Each structure stands twice: as structure tokens, then as C-alpha cells.
């Protein structure tokens, strides 16, 4: 699964999977005080809730 | 003597204003707002209901995008076209109740309203709601004054489609009943089958959505209850909320037209004596009081009473054109100038050396999403066959719109597991990770 979210770390989600890897951060500057920013993770082998 | 027709002039103004709004969307460089991306997701899997709204908005977007592709303009187009159509419904109503002149100014007041200027830039459920409300009122007035079934059936059909657009349409029914009861000339209809068959027809049109809700644990009703705080123990006394709501109505109608509307409402007792004015007051006051009470005791968004502006756009010119014409004209001009200023605020800021920031850019919520999705795209492409997952509905809605992933899901541990595929997606928030 590819997880996209606003947080740089997702321990509560990552622990539900056998492995998690940060693939990258995407930043779109809009104004000097405003930008869109997401972190993209690869999550493998869902263990269940 | 026949009255002068203002329809061609209104058509020219409506066409110019709509073309200008289309240009403004491009000029502003905005993407979709989150709700629009969300509605587009719905339009990819037509159903009788969705998480937060009935299905008409999804059907409209599906029709538009089937013809014109999935571009931003195609998604926004239904609203852009429906608002001018509503202005013509108001023209017909004004002509029926008063004169073509009142109808013309009602149509113009509607097209220039800040609410419509703002909503005109994005697709929302208010567009079909206001059109259905206006046309249902037109056919109701025709039905009350003519024998036969056709106008009643048209009225019932429009109420049904309005309900399938937004449940606020239900407020039309008590106002219609009041109109029939309070006018002695109309009371005879209470003993006739036509009005009741019209109501049954409206309920029949809504029935598939009710069934969908029943089979999906009533998500739309639960969402509506949540956003109004009903049933969540948060009811109380909120005068500030009421003040905010009334202020929003004033600004939605326009600074000057809002003052004229307030003035007219303060003169309600006098206006009540005239039948046409009374008809309009019946379609303003009950819904305004109901949503004001909702604001006072819970929470009400500024657009929840939007249908009151249908009758308000008629009432203001009807009351003030005769001896305060300049005020009505000035009210419309102020609205148009305010819209121009809002649409061109980024240009004005640039020209005057004001730097746009998060605090002064009213369009920031619709900026940057396509670029963001394009930044995520290569990472997704490197891992074919993966499911796109997120817990932020805003991010997921925009990524799904731009990237068209084969499968996507909301990270929502509290929900029953279900993934969503492009061929059979329910909605981003109704899915959860398997």
C-alpha cells in the first residue's frame, strides 16, 4: 500500500504492517507562509487492526 | 397593452456573466475544492446516495464529464449553467407575481448575489436545490390558479428532484402548505387529490435514496445529524452563532440588498396585506426562523437557508422598485463590484504590492492540489499494483481525482474493512483498509 498523509512519522499505522518505508516528501509552495506538503510511505503486509 | 419583455436583456447579461465566471476560474488558476473532488469521485460510481448528500450532484457531474472529459471546467460547469437558469426561473416568477420589470431585477439580483458569485465558481448541491426550489414555486403558483394536474405533477417532480439534490428542499413543503392554508382562495385544494399526489410523487422520487440510506445504515442522515449537533449532546444557547448566521445571510445577499431585505422584513405586517408579497414572505420567514433557531441552539452554515434568497430576490425589487429604484440598482451594482473585486483580488494585490499569504488569499483552499498529486504520481508509479491509502479525506479526494488509482482506501480503523476500486468505488470515506 502507498500511504499519503501530512505527518512525517506514522507509528500507529506503521505498526499494523510488517514493514514501512518513507518513499519521499512532496512539497508544493503556494505562498511564503502556505504550502501543501505530504509524506508518502510504502506499507507492506497488513497485519490487521 | 403588453408588457415590455426583459428576457433578451437578462439572457445577454446572464450569458456574459457566465462566460466571465468561466474565464475567472481559469484566470485564478484554482484547482477543485475538496467537496468538488469528492463529488467527482461519486460521479465515477453513480448510486442512489452518498455519504453526505443525495445523488443529483454526482449525476450532474457525471453527465458533464461524460460530454466534456474530467477537466476542472467540466466538473464546475453544471453550477455555472444552473445559476443563470435559476435567474430565468426568477424572471418567470417575478413576471407572474408582479411584472416583467420586477422579474428582470429579481433575475439580476440573483445573478449578482455574493452567494451566487462565490458558489458560481464551484459545483455544489445548492445550484440544483435553488433551481428546483424556484421552479417548484413557479409550478405551485400556476397549479393553485388553474384546474388540472400538469402543474401539480411538475411541482411534485421538482420537489422530488430538489430533495435528491439537498434535503433542505423539504422546507418547501411546510411553506407550500402555509400558502394554501392562509389564502382562502387556495384552501379548496386541501380537499382535492392533486396536491397530495404531488407530495407522494416527490416522496416516490426520493424513495430510492431513502432505501439506499436504509441499506447503508443511514450515513447521509447521520452525517446531517452530526453537522447540526443534533443527538450529540451539544445543544445549547449560542447567540454568537446566531449573529454569525444572520451576518452571513446579509453578506450572502449583498451589503445594500441585504439592508433592503431587512427593511422589507421589518415591514412584514404591512406587506402581508398584499397577496404576492405574502406569498414571498411565506417562502422566506419560516425557513429563516427555522435555521436561525438551529444556529441559536446548535450550528448552522451560512448557506443552509439559501432557498430564502429565491423569494428575497423577488421581494426586494417588488417592494422597492416603485419608489426606491436607485437603491435596488445600487444594490445590484455594489454586488457586481464586490464580485469583481473578489474575483480579481490576486490581481489587485499584485498591482498594489500586497503579497498574497495564507491569511489574505480566499482561494488558497483550491490551490496546489494538482501539483501535489503530480508530485505523488511518480512514487505511486514506482509501485504498480499498490493501493493508495490515506486518512485525510481532502488529500485522498484530490489524489483520486488527479491520479485515478486502480484501488484506494481510507485508513479508518473504526470502519468495517473494504477497499475501493475504480470500477466500483463507493466513496473515499466509506472505505477502509482490508
Coordinates of C-alpha atoms in Angstrom, one line a residue:
Chain A
X1 CA 0.0 0.0 0.0
X2 CA 1.1 3.6 -0.6
X3 CA 0.1 5.7 2.3
X4 CA -0.1 9.5 1.8
X5 CA -0.5 11.8 4.8
X6 CA 0.5 15.1 6.4
X7 CA 2.7 13.5 9.2
X8 CA 6.4 12.8 8.8
X9 CA 6.0 9.7 11.1
X10 CA 3.1 7.3 11.3
X11 CA 4.0 4.9 14.1
X12 CA 0.4 4.0 14.9
X13 CA -0.2 3.0 11.3
X14 CA 3.2 1.5 10.6
X15 CA 2.8 -1.0 13.5
X16 CA -0.1 -2.5 11.7
X17 CA 2.2 -3.6 8.8
X18 CA 5.2 -5.9 8.6
X19 CA 7.3 -3.1 7.1
X20 CA 7.0 0.6 6.4
X21 CA 9.3 2.8 4.3
X22 CA 9.3 6.6 3.7
X23 CA 9.4 6.9 0.0
X24 CA 9.5 10.7 -0.1
X25 CA 8.1 14.1 0.8
X26 CA 6.2 16.2 -1.7
X27 CA 6.1 19.9 -1.2
X28 CA 4.2 22.5 -3.2
X29 CA 4.9 26.1 -2.2
X30 CA 1.9 28.4 -2.7
X31 CA 2.6 31.4 -0.6
X32 CA 5.6 32.3 1.7
X33 CA 3.5 31.1 4.7
X34 CA 1.5 28.4 3.0
X35 CA 2.4 25.2 1.2
X36 CA 1.0 21.8 0.6
X37 CA 3.1 19.1 2.0
X38 CA 2.6 15.3 2.2
X39 CA 4.7 12.3 3.1
X40 CA 4.5 9.1 1.1
X41 CA 5.1 5.7 2.7
X42 CA 5.2 2.2 1.3
X43 CA 3.5 -0.2 3.7
X44 CA 3.8 -3.9 3.2
X45 CA 1.9 -6.9 4.6
X46 CA -1.0 -5.6 6.6
X47 CA -1.2 -7.4 10.0
X48 CA -4.8 -6.4 10.9
X49 CA -6.2 -3.7 13.2
Chain B
X1 CA -51.1 46.8 -23.5
X2 CA -48.4 44.1 -23.4
X3 CA -45.5 44.5 -21.1
X4 CA -42.0 45.0 -22.3
X5 CA -40.1 41.8 -22.3
X6 CA -36.8 42.0 -20.4
X7 CA -35.9 38.4 -21.2
X8 CA -33.4 39.1 -24.1
X9 CA -31.6 41.6 -21.9
X10 CA -31.4 39.2 -19.0
X11 CA -30.2 36.5 -21.3
X12 CA -27.4 38.7 -22.6
X13 CA -26.3 39.7 -19.1
X14 CA -26.6 36.1 -17.8
X15 CA -24.5 34.8 -20.8
X16 CA -21.8 37.5 -20.3
X17 CA -21.6 36.9 -16.6
X18 CA -21.4 33.1 -17.0
X19 CA -18.7 33.5 -19.7
X20 CA -16.8 35.8 -17.4
X21 CA -17.0 33.4 -14.5
X22 CA -15.7 30.6 -16.7
X23 CA -12.8 32.9 -17.6
X24 CA -12.3 33.8 -13.9
X25 CA -11.9 30.1 -13.0
X26 CA -9.1 29.8 -15.5
X27 CA -7.6 33.2 -14.6
X28 CA -7.5 32.5 -10.9
X29 CA -5.6 29.2 -11.6
X30 CA -7.6 27.4 -9.0
X31 CA -7.9 23.6 -8.8
X32 CA -11.0 21.8 -7.4
X33 CA -12.2 22.5 -3.8
X34 CA -12.3 19.4 -1.7
X35 CA -16.0 18.9 -2.0
X36 CA -15.8 19.1 -5.8
X37 CA -13.1 16.4 -5.9
X38 CA -15.2 14.4 -3.5
X39 CA -18.4 14.8 -5.7
X40 CA -16.3 13.9 -8.8
X41 CA -15.4 10.6 -7.0
X42 CA -19.1 10.0 -6.5
X43 CA -19.8 10.7 -10.2
X44 CA -17.5 7.8 -11.1
X45 CA -19.8 5.3 -9.5
X46 CA -23.4 6.5 -9.8
X47 CA -25.6 5.4 -7.0
X48 CA -28.8 6.5 -5.2
X49 CA -27.0 8.0 -2.3
X50 CA -23.6 9.0 -0.9
X51 CA -22.0 9.6 2.4
X52 CA -23.1 13.3 2.9
X53 CA -25.5 14.2 0.1
X54 CA -28.2 12.7 -2.1
X55 CA -27.2 11.8 -5.7
X56 CA -28.2 14.6 -8.1
X57 CA -24.8 16.4 -7.8
X58 CA -23.0 13.2 -8.8
X59 CA -25.4 12.7 -11.7
X60 CA -24.9 16.2 -13.0
X61 CA -21.1 15.9 -12.8
X62 CA -21.3 12.5 -14.5
X63 CA -23.3 14.0 -17.4
X64 CA -21.0 17.0 -17.8
X65 CA -17.8 14.9 -17.6
X66 CA -19.2 12.3 -20.0
X67 CA -19.6 15.0 -22.6
X68 CA -16.5 17.2 -21.8
X69 CA -14.0 15.0 -20.1
X70 CA -12.7 15.2 -16.5
X71 CA -11.3 18.7 -16.6
X72 CA -11.9 21.3 -13.9
X73 CA -14.3 23.3 -16.1
X74 CA -16.4 20.2 -17.0
X75 CA -16.8 19.5 -13.3
X76 CA -17.8 23.0 -12.4
X77 CA -20.0 23.5 -15.4
X78 CA -23.3 22.3 -14.0
X79 CA -23.3 25.0 -11.4
X80 CA -22.1 27.6 -13.9
X81 CA -25.1 26.8 -16.1
X82 CA -27.7 26.2 -13.4
X83 CA -27.4 29.6 -11.8
X84 CA -28.4 31.5 -14.9
X85 CA -31.3 29.1 -15.5
X86 CA -32.4 29.9 -11.9
X87 CA -32.3 33.6 -12.8
X88 CA -34.7 32.9 -15.6
X89 CA -37.0 30.9 -13.2
X90 CA -37.0 34.1 -11.0
X91 CA -37.8 36.2 -14.1
X92 CA -40.8 33.9 -14.7
X93 CA -41.8 34.1 -11.1
X94 CA -41.5 37.9 -11.0
X95 CA -43.5 38.3 -14.2
X96 CA -46.2 36.0 -12.8
X97 CA -46.4 37.7 -9.4
X98 CA -45.8 41.4 -10.4
X99 CA -44.3 42.5 -13.8
X100 CA -41.5 41.7 -16.2
X101 CA -39.6 44.6 -14.7
X102 CA -39.6 43.0 -11.2
X103 CA -38.8 39.7 -12.8
X104 CA -35.8 41.2 -14.6
X105 CA -34.4 42.8 -11.4
X106 CA -35.1 39.6 -9.4
X107 CA -33.0 37.7 -12.0
X108 CA -30.3 40.3 -11.9
X109 CA -30.3 40.4 -8.1
X110 CA -29.9 36.6 -8.0
X111 CA -27.0 36.6 -10.6
X112 CA -25.2 39.3 -8.7
X113 CA -25.7 38.0 -5.2
X114 CA -22.3 37.4 -3.4
X115 CA -23.6 33.9 -2.5
X116 CA -24.0 33.1 -6.2
X117 CA -20.8 34.9 -7.2
X118 CA -19.0 32.7 -4.7
X119 CA -20.8 29.4 -5.3
X120 CA -20.7 30.1 -9.1
X121 CA -17.0 29.2 -9.1
X122 CA -17.5 25.7 -7.9
X123 CA -20.0 22.9 -8.2
X124 CA -22.2 22.4 -5.2
X125 CA -25.6 21.0 -4.2
X126 CA -27.0 24.5 -3.7
X127 CA -27.2 25.0 -7.5
X128 CA -29.7 22.3 -8.3
X129 CA -31.5 23.0 -5.0
X130 CA -32.1 26.7 -5.8
X131 CA -33.2 25.9 -9.4
X132 CA -35.7 23.2 -8.2
X133 CA -37.0 25.5 -5.4
X134 CA -37.6 28.3 -7.9
X135 CA -39.3 26.1 -10.5
X136 CA -41.3 24.2 -7.9
X137 CA -42.6 27.6 -6.6
X138 CA -43.4 28.7 -10.2
X139 CA -45.4 25.5 -10.9
X140 CA -47.1 25.7 -7.4
X141 CA -48.4 29.2 -8.2
X142 CA -49.6 28.0 -11.6
X143 CA -51.2 24.9 -10.1
X144 CA -53.1 27.0 -7.5
X145 CA -54.7 29.2 -10.1
X146 CA -55.5 26.6 -12.8
X147 CA -57.5 23.4 -12.9
X148 CA -55.9 20.1 -13.8
X149 CA -53.0 18.0 -12.9
X150 CA -50.0 19.0 -15.0
X151 CA -48.7 21.9 -12.8
X152 CA -49.2 19.9 -9.6
X153 CA -47.3 16.9 -11.1
X154 CA -44.5 19.2 -12.3
X155 CA -44.3 20.8 -8.9
X156 CA -44.1 17.3 -7.2
X157 CA -41.4 16.2 -9.6
X158 CA -39.3 19.3 -8.9
X159 CA -39.7 18.9 -5.2
X160 CA -38.5 15.3 -5.6
X161 CA -35.5 16.3 -7.7
X162 CA -34.8 19.1 -5.2
X163 CA -34.8 16.6 -2.3
X164 CA -32.5 14.4 -4.3
X165 CA -30.2 17.4 -4.6
X166 CA -30.2 18.5 -1.0
X167 CA -32.6 17.7 1.9
X168 CA -33.2 21.4 2.6
X169 CA -35.8 21.1 -0.2
X170 CA -38.1 19.5 2.4
X171 CA -38.6 23.1 3.8
X172 CA -40.6 23.9 0.7
X173 CA -43.4 21.7 1.8
X174 CA -44.5 23.5 5.1
X175 CA -44.2 26.8 3.3
X176 CA -46.4 25.5 0.4
X177 CA -48.9 24.2 3.0
X178 CA -49.0 27.5 4.8
X179 CA -49.6 29.2 1.4
X180 CA -52.6 27.0 0.8
X181 CA -54.0 27.3 4.3
X182 CA -53.5 31.1 4.7
X183 CA -55.1 32.1 1.4
X184 CA -58.9 31.4 1.5
X185 CA -58.9 31.2 -2.3
X186 CA -56.4 28.3 -2.2
X187 CA -57.9 26.3 0.7
X188 CA -60.2 24.3 -1.7
X189 CA -57.1 22.4 -2.8
X190 CA -56.8 20.8 0.6
X191 CA -59.8 18.6 -0.3
X192 CA -58.6 17.7 -3.8
X193 CA -56.2 14.9 -4.7
X194 CA -53.7 16.9 -6.8
X195 CA -51.5 18.4 -4.0
X196 CA -51.4 15.2 -2.1
X197 CA -50.5 13.2 -5.2
X198 CA -47.7 15.8 -5.9
X199 CA -46.3 15.2 -2.4
X200 CA -46.5 11.4 -3.0
X201 CA -44.7 11.9 -6.3
X202 CA -41.9 13.9 -4.5
X203 CA -41.6 11.1 -1.9
X204 CA -41.6 8.5 -4.6
X205 CA -38.7 10.3 -6.4
X206 CA -36.8 10.4 -3.0
X207 CA -37.6 6.8 -2.2
X208 CA -34.5 5.2 -3.9
X209 CA -32.3 7.5 -1.7
X210 CA -34.2 6.5 1.4
X211 CA -33.8 2.9 0.5
X212 CA -30.1 3.4 -0.2
X213 CA -29.7 5.0 3.3
X214 CA -31.7 2.2 4.9
X215 CA -29.4 -0.4 3.3
X216 CA -26.2 1.6 4.3
X217 CA -27.1 2.4 7.9
X218 CA -28.3 5.9 7.1
X219 CA -24.9 7.6 6.5
X220 CA -26.4 10.7 5.0
X221 CA -28.9 11.2 7.9
X222 CA -26.2 10.5 10.4
X223 CA -23.8 13.0 8.8
X224 CA -26.6 15.6 8.7
X225 CA -27.3 15.0 12.4
X226 CA -23.6 15.3 13.2
X227 CA -23.1 18.6 11.5
X228 CA -26.1 20.1 13.2
X229 CA -25.0 18.6 16.5
X230 CA -28.4 17.0 16.9
X231 CA -28.2 13.9 19.0
X232 CA -24.7 14.6 20.1
X233 CA -25.4 16.3 23.4
X234 CA -24.0 19.6 22.2
X235 CA -27.2 21.6 22.0
X236 CA -27.1 24.8 23.9
X237 CA -27.6 28.5 23.7
X238 CA -25.3 30.1 21.1
X239 CA -26.2 33.8 20.4
X240 CA -22.8 34.3 18.8
X241 CA -23.6 31.5 16.3
X242 CA -26.9 33.2 15.5
X243 CA -25.2 36.6 15.0
X244 CA -22.7 34.9 12.7
X245 CA -25.5 33.2 10.8
X246 CA -27.5 36.4 10.3
X247 CA -24.3 38.2 9.3
X248 CA -23.7 35.5 6.7
X249 CA -27.2 36.0 5.3
X250 CA -26.7 39.7 5.0
X251 CA -23.3 39.2 3.2
X252 CA -24.7 36.4 1.0
X253 CA -27.5 38.7 -0.3
X254 CA -25.2 41.8 -0.6
X255 CA -24.4 44.7 1.7
X256 CA -27.1 47.0 0.2
X257 CA -29.7 44.5 -1.0
X258 CA -29.3 42.9 2.5
X259 CA -30.3 46.1 4.1
X260 CA -33.3 46.4 1.8
X261 CA -34.3 42.8 2.6
X262 CA -34.0 43.5 6.3
X263 CA -36.1 46.7 5.9
X264 CA -38.7 44.7 3.9
X265 CA -38.8 42.0 6.6
X266 CA -39.3 44.7 9.3
X267 CA -42.3 45.9 7.3
X268 CA -43.7 42.3 7.0
X269 CA -47.0 43.1 8.7
X270 CA -47.8 45.8 6.2
X271 CA -46.5 43.8 3.2
X272 CA -48.6 40.8 4.4
X273 CA -51.7 42.5 3.2
X274 CA -50.7 42.2 -0.4
X275 CA -51.1 38.7 -1.7
X276 CA -47.9 38.5 -3.8
X277 CA -45.8 39.9 -1.0
X278 CA -47.4 37.4 1.4
X279 CA -46.6 34.5 -0.9
X280 CA -42.9 35.5 -0.9
X281 CA -42.8 36.1 2.9
X282 CA -44.2 32.6 3.4
X283 CA -41.2 31.3 1.5
X284 CA -38.7 33.4 3.4
X285 CA -39.7 33.7 7.1
X286 CA -40.4 30.1 8.1
X287 CA -37.1 28.7 6.8
X288 CA -35.2 31.8 8.1
X289 CA -36.6 31.3 11.5
X290 CA -36.0 27.5 11.5
X291 CA -32.3 27.8 10.5
X292 CA -31.9 30.8 12.9
X293 CA -33.2 28.6 15.7
X294 CA -30.8 25.9 14.6
X295 CA -27.9 28.4 14.7
X296 CA -29.0 29.7 18.2
X297 CA -29.2 26.2 19.6
X298 CA -26.6 24.3 17.7
X299 CA -24.8 25.2 14.5
X300 CA -25.9 26.5 11.0
X301 CA -23.7 27.0 8.0
X302 CA -24.3 30.3 6.1
X303 CA -25.8 28.5 3.1
X304 CA -28.3 26.4 5.0
X305 CA -31.1 28.9 4.5
X306 CA -30.1 29.6 0.9
X307 CA -33.6 29.0 -0.6
X308 CA -34.9 32.1 1.2
X309 CA -33.0 34.1 -1.4
X310 CA -35.3 32.9 -4.2
X311 CA -38.2 34.8 -2.7
X312 CA -35.9 37.5 -1.3
X313 CA -34.6 38.3 -4.8
X314 CA -38.3 38.9 -5.8
X315 CA -39.4 40.7 -2.7
X316 CA -36.8 43.4 -2.7
X317 CA -37.4 44.7 -6.2
X318 CA -41.2 44.2 -5.8
X319 CA -41.2 46.4 -2.7
X320 CA -38.6 49.0 -3.6
X321 CA -38.5 49.4 -7.4
X322 CA -41.5 51.8 -7.4
X323 CA -40.2 54.5 -5.1
X324 CA -36.6 53.5 -4.3
X325 CA -35.4 52.2 -7.6
X326 CA -32.0 53.8 -7.2
X327 CA -31.4 51.7 -4.1
X328 CA -32.2 48.5 -5.9
X329 CA -29.9 49.4 -8.8
X330 CA -27.2 50.5 -6.4
X331 CA -27.6 47.2 -4.5
X332 CA -27.0 45.2 -7.7
X333 CA -24.1 47.4 -8.7
X334 CA -22.5 47.1 -5.3
X335 CA -22.8 43.3 -5.6
X336 CA -21.3 43.2 -9.0
X337 CA -18.4 45.5 -8.0
X338 CA -17.8 43.3 -4.9
X339 CA -17.7 40.2 -7.1
X340 CA -15.3 41.9 -9.4
X341 CA -13.1 42.8 -6.5
X342 CA -13.2 39.3 -5.1
X343 CA -12.5 37.6 -8.4
X344 CA -9.6 40.0 -9.1
X345 CA -8.2 40.2 -5.6
X346 CA -5.0 38.4 -6.6
X347 CA -4.6 41.0 -9.5
X348 CA -5.3 43.9 -7.2
X349 CA -2.9 42.5 -4.6
X350 CA -0.2 42.2 -7.2
X351 CA -0.8 45.7 -8.6
X352 CA -0.7 47.3 -5.2
X353 CA 2.3 45.4 -3.9
X354 CA 0.3 43.3 -1.4
X355 CA 1.9 39.9 -1.0
X356 CA -0.7 37.1 -1.1
X357 CA -0.5 34.9 2.0
X358 CA -2.5 32.2 3.7
X359 CA -4.4 35.0 5.6
X360 CA -5.4 37.1 2.6
X361 CA -5.9 34.6 -0.2
X362 CA -9.5 33.5 -0.2
X363 CA -8.7 30.8 -2.9
X364 CA -5.9 29.1 -1.0
X365 CA -8.1 26.0 -0.3
X366 CA -8.3 25.4 -4.1
X367 CA -4.6 25.9 -4.8
X368 CA -1.8 23.4 -5.2
X369 CA -3.7 20.1 -5.4
X370 CA -2.9 19.2 -8.9
X371 CA 0.8 19.9 -8.4
X372 CA 0.8 17.9 -5.2
X373 CA -0.8 14.9 -6.9
X374 CA 1.7 15.2 -9.8
X375 CA 4.4 15.1 -7.2
X376 CA 3.0 11.9 -5.7
X377 CA 2.4 10.3 -9.1
X378 CA 6.0 9.0 -9.7
X379 CA 6.1 7.4 -6.3
X380 CA 2.9 5.6 -6.9
X381 CA 4.0 4.6 -10.4
X382 CA 7.2 3.0 -9.0
X383 CA 5.0 0.6 -7.1
X384 CA 2.3 -0.7 -9.5
X385 CA -0.5 -2.8 -8.0
X386 CA -0.4 -1.0 -4.7
X387 CA -3.5 0.5 -3.0
X388 CA -3.5 4.3 -2.4
X389 CA -4.3 4.9 1.3
X390 CA -4.8 7.9 3.4
X391 CA -6.8 9.1 6.4
X392 CA -7.2 12.8 5.3
X393 CA -10.3 13.0 3.1
X394 CA -9.1 16.2 1.5
X395 CA -5.8 14.6 0.3
X396 CA -7.4 11.4 -0.8
X397 CA -10.2 13.1 -2.8
X398 CA -7.7 15.3 -4.7
X399 CA -5.2 12.4 -5.3
X400 CA -8.0 10.1 -6.5
X401 CA -9.3 12.8 -8.9
X402 CA -5.8 13.5 -10.4
X403 CA -4.2 10.1 -10.3
X404 CA -7.1 7.7 -11.0
X405 CA -5.6 4.9 -8.9
X406 CA -6.8 1.4 -9.6
X407 CA -7.6 0.9 -5.9
X408 CA -7.7 3.3 -3.0
X409 CA -9.0 3.3 0.6
X410 CA -9.3 5.4 3.6
X411 CA -7.3 4.5 6.7
X412 CA -10.1 4.2 9.1
X413 CA -9.6 1.5 11.7
X414 CA -13.1 2.2 13.2
X415 CA -14.9 1.1 10.0
X416 CA -15.6 -2.3 8.5
X417 CA -12.9 -3.4 6.0
X418 CA -13.4 -2.6 2.4
X419 CA -11.2 -1.3 -0.4
X420 CA -12.4 0.8 -3.3
X421 CA -11.7 0.1 -6.9
X422 CA -12.1 2.4 -9.9
X423 CA -14.8 0.1 -11.2
X424 CA -16.9 0.1 -8.1
X425 CA -16.0 2.9 -5.7
X426 CA -18.5 3.8 -3.0
X427 CA -16.7 6.9 -1.7
X428 CA -13.3 7.6 -0.2
X429 CA -14.6 7.9 3.3
X430 CA -16.8 4.9 3.3
X431 CA -13.9 2.6 2.6
X432 CA -11.4 1.2 5.0
X433 CA -8.2 -0.7 4.6
X434 CA -8.5 -4.5 4.4

